[in-house]
Coordinates of C-alpha atoms and ligand atoms in Angstrom, one line a residue:
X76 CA 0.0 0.0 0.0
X77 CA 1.8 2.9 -1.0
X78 CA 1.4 6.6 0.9
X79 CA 2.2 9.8 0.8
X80 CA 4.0 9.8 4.1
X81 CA 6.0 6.4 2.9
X82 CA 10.1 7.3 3.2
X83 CA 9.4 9.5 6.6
X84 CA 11.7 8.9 9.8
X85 CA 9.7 7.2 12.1
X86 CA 9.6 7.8 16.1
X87 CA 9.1 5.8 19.0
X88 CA 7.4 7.0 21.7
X89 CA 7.7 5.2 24.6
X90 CA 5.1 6.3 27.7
X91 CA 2.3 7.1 24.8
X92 CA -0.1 6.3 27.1
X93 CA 0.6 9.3 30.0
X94 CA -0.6 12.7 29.8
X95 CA 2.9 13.4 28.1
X96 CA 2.9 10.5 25.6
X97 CA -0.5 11.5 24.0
X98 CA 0.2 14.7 23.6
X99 CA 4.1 13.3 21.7
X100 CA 1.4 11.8 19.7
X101 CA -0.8 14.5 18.6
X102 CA 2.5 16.5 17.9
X103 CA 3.6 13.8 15.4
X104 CA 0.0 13.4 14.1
X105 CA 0.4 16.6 12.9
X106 CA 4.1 16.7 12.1
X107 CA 4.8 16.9 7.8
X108 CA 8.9 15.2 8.8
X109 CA 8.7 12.5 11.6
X110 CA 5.8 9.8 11.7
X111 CA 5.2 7.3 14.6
X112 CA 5.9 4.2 14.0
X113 CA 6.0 2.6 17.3
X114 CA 4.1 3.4 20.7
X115 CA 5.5 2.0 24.0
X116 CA 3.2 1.3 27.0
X117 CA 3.9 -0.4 30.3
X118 CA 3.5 -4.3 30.0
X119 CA 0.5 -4.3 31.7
X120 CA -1.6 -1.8 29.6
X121 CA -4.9 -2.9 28.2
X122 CA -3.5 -1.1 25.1
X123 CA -0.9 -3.7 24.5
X124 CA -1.0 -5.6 21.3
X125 CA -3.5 -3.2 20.0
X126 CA -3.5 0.0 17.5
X127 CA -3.5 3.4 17.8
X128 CA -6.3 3.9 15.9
X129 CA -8.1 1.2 17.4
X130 CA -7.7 3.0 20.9
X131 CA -8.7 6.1 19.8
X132 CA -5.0 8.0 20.2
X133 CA -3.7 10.1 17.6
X134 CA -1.9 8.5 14.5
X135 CA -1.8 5.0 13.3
X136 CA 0.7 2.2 14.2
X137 CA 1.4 -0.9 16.7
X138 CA 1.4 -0.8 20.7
X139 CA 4.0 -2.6 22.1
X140 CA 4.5 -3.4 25.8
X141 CA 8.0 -4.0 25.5
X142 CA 10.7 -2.0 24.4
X143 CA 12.8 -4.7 21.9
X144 CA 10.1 -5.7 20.0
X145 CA 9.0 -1.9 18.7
X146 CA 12.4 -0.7 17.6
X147 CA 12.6 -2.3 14.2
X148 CA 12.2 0.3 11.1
X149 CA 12.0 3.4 13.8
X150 CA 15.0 6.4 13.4
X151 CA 14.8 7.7 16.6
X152 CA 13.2 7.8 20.1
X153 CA 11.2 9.9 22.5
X154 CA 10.9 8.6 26.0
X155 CA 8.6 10.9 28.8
X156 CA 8.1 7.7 31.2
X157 CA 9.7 7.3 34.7
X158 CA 12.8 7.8 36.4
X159 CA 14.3 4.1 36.6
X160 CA 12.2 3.2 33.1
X161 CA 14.6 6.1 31.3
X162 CA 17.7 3.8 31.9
X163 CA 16.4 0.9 30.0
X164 CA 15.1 3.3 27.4
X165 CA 18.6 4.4 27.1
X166 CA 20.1 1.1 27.1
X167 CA 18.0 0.0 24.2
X168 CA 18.5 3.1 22.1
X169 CA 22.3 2.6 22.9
X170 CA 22.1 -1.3 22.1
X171 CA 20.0 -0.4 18.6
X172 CA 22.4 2.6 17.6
X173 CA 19.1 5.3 17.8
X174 CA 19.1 8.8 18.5
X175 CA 17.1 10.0 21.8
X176 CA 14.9 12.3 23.2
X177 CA 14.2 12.3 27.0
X178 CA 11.8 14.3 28.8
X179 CA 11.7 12.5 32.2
X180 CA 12.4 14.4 35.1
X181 CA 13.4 13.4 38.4
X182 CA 16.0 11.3 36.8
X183 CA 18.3 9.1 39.1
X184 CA 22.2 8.8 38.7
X185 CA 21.1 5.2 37.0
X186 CA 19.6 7.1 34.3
X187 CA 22.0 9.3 34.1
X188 CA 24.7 6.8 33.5
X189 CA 22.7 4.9 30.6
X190 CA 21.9 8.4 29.3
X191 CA 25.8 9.1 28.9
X192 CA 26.3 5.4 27.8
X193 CA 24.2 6.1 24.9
X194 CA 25.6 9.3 23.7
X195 CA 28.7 7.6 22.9
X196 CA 26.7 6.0 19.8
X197 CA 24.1 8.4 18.7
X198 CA 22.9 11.5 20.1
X199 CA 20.7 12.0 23.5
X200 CA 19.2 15.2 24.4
X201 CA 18.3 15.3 28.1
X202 CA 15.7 18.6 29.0
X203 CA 13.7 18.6 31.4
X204 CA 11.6 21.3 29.6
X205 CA 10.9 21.5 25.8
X206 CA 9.5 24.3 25.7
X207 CA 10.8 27.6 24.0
X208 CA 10.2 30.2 27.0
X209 CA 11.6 27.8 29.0
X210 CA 14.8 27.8 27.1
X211 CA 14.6 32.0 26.8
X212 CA 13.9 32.2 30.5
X213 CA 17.0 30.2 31.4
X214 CA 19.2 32.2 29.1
X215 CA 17.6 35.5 31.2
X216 CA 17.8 34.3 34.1
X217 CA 21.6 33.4 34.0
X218 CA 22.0 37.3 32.8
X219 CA 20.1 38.7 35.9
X220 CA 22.2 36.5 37.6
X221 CA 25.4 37.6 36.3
X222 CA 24.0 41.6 36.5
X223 CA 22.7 41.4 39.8
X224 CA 25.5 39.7 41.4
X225 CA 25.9 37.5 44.7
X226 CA 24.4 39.8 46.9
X227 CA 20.7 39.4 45.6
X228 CA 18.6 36.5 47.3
X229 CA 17.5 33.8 44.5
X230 CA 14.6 31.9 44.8
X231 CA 12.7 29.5 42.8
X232 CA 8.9 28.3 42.9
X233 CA 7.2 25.5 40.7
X234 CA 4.0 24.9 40.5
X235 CA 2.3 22.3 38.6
X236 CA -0.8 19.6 38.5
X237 CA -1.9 16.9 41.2
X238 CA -0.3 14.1 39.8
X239 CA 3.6 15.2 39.3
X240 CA 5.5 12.8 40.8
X241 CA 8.8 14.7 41.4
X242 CA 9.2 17.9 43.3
X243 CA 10.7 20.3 42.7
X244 CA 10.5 20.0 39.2
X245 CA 13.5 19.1 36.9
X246 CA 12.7 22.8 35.5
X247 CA 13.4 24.5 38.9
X248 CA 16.4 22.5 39.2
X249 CA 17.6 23.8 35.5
X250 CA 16.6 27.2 36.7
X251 CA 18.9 26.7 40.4
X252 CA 21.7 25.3 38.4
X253 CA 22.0 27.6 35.9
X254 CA 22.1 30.4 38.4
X255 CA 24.8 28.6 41.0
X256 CA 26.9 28.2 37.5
X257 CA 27.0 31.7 37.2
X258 CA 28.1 32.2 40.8
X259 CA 30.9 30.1 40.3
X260 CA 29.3 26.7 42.2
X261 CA 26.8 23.4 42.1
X262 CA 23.2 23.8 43.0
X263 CA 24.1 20.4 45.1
X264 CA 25.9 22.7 47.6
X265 CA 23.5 25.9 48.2
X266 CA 19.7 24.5 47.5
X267 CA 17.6 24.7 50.0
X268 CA 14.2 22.8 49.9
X269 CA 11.6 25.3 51.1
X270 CA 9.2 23.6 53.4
X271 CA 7.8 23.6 57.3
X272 CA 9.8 23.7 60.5
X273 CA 11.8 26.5 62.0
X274 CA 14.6 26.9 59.2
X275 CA 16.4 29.8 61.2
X276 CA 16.9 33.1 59.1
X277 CA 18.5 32.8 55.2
X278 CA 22.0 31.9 55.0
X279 CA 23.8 34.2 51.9
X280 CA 24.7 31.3 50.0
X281 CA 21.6 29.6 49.8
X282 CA 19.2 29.2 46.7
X283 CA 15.7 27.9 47.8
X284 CA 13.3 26.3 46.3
X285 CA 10.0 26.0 46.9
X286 CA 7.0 23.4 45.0
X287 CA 3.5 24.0 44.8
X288 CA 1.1 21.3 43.9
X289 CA -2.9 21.0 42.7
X290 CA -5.2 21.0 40.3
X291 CA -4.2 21.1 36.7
X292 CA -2.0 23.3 36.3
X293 CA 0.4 22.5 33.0
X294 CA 3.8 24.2 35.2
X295 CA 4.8 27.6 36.0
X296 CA 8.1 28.7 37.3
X297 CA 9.4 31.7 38.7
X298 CA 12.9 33.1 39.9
X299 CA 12.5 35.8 42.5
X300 CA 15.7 37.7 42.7
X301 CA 15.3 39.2 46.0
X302 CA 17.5 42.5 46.8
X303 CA 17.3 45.3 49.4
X304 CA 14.3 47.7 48.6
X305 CA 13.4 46.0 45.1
X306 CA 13.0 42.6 43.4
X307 CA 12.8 41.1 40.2
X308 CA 10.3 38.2 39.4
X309 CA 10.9 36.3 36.3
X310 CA 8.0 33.9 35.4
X311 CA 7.2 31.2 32.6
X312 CA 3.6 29.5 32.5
X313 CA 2.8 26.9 30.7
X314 CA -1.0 26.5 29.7
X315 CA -0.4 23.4 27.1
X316 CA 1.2 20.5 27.4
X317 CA 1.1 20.7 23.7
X318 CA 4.5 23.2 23.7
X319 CA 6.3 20.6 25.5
X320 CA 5.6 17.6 22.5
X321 CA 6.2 20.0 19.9
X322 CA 9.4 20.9 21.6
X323 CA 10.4 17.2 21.7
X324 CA 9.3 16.1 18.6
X325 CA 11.1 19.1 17.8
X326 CA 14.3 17.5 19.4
X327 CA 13.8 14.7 17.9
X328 CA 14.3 16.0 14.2
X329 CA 17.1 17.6 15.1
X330 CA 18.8 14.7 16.9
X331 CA 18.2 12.4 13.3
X332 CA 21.2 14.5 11.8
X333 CA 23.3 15.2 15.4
X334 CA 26.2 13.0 15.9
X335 CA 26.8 11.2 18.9
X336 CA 26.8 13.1 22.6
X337 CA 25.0 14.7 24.9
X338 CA 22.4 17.7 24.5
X339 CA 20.3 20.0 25.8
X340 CA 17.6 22.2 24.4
X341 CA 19.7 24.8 24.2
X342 CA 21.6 22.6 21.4
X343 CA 18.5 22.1 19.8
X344 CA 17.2 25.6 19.8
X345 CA 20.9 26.6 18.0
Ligands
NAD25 P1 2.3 10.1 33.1 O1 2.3 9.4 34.4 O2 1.0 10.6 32.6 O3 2.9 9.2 32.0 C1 4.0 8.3 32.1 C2 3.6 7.1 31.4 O4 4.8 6.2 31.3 C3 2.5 6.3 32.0 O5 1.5 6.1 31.1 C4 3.2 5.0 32.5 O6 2.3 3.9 32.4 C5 4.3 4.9 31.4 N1 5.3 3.9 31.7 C6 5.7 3.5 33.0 N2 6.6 2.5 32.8 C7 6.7 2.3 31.5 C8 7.5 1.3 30.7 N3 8.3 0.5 31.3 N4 7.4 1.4 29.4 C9 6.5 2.2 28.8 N5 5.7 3.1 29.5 C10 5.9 3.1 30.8 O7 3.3 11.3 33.3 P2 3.5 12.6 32.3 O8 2.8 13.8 32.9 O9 3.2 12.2 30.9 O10 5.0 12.9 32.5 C11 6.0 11.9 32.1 C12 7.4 12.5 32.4 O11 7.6 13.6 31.6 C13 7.5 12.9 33.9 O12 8.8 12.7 34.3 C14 7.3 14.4 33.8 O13 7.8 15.2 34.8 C15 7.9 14.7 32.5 N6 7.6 16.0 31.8 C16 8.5 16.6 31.1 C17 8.3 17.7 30.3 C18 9.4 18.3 29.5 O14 9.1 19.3 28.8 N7 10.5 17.7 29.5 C19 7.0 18.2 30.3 C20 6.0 17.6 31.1 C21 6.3 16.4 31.8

């Protein structure tokens, strides 16, 4: 049967169940370069063996509960799942040769491992947030930084939807690191979880943040720069989730022609 679309890199998505993976798959729906060609579910999901368009998800093409079986004919992958699950992801893509996308936060020092494993044969891009303002309000955040100096508090709340599973969000950590960078240090050594208890006054060095959680709320970040008689609030919301699968899908292009290593968005974004 011959199509139009015949000849296009195909993706896999693996999580294309969760909120995340649908939306990867509406993004590629509507994508003219990459197709799906494989969706990736956990083993025990009724939609297992079945179809996307049988399920009533976006696009056309095979459910697989396992990550082997749904590699064959795909170009590259796009993984929003689990911390823990991102590792084998990363092995796989590393074992078939495939570029990768990750979106996972919360990812453990496993993950991280495979992740860097599999940059050493094709290219990975790590971000914890596809989306465009994300990317701009790093870059001016790390100038306020750099203007305002040491001597300004920094602070950092995330807000997001019932069901996130990390705190604080991989964003906010992005956001903490990029400003300890700047100060010459690791966000390991001056964050500060913000939470109840008698936490004493503010030591100089610290940089806390702070998670809010409810509702439905897509994510919204913002950097308080906190000085003597003024501040300065930086703030990024998000309203649809669709901005972060566009972003990967996005990625995912981009990492078809990358060579092997390691990337952010930033590398993406050029
Ligand atoms: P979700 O819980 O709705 O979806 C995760 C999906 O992964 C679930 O359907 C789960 O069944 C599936 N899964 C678990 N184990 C699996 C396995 N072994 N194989 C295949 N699928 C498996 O969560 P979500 O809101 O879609 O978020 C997913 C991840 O993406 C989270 O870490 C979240 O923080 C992150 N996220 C990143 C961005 C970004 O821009 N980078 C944006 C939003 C969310």
């Amino acid at each position: 049967m011959s199509s139009p679309d015949q000849g296009r890199p195909r993706a896999a998505v693996i999580g294309a169940a969760g909120r995340m993976g649908r939306s990867i798959l509406g993004a590629l729906a509507e994508d003219g370069e990459l197709e799906c060609g494989a969706a990736v579910v956990s083993p025990a999901h009724p939609w297992v063996g079945r179809r996307l368009e049988e399920v009533g998800a976006p696009g056309a093409g095979p459910i697989f509960g396992e990550l082997a079986a749904a590699l064959s004919g795909v170009s590259v992958i796009i993984d929003f799942t689990r911390p823990g699950v991102t590792a084998q992801v990363a092995r796989a893509a590393a074992a078939a040769g495939l570029p990768l996308v990750t979106g996972t936060t919360g990812l453990t020092a496993e993950d991280h491992a495979a992740l860097e494993e599999a940059a050493g044969e094709a290219a990975v891009v790590v971000a914890p947030n596809m989306s465009v303002g994300v990317a701009a309000l790093i870059a001016l955040v790390r100038e306020a930084a750099r203007k305002l100096g040491p001597g300004w508090d920094a602070e950092i709340l995330d807000l997001h939807h019932k069901a996130k599973r990390d705190s604080p969000s991989g964003t906010a950590a992005a956001l903490g690191e990029a400003i300890a960078r700047v100060r010459g240090g690791a966000l390991a050594d001056v964050e500060t979880l913000r939470g109840r208890g008698e936490t004493g006054p503010r030591a100089q060095a610290e940089l806390g943040i702070a998670a809010l959680r409810g509702g439905d709320v897509v994510g919204e970040h913002t950097v308080f720069f906190l000085g003597a008689g003024e501040r300065l609030e930086l703030t990024h919301r998000a309203t649809d989730r669709g901005i972060f699968a566009r972003g990967a899908v996005r990625a995912a292009r981009w990492a078809l022609s990358a060579p092997p290593g390691l990337y952010g968005m930033a590398d993406v974004l050029g």
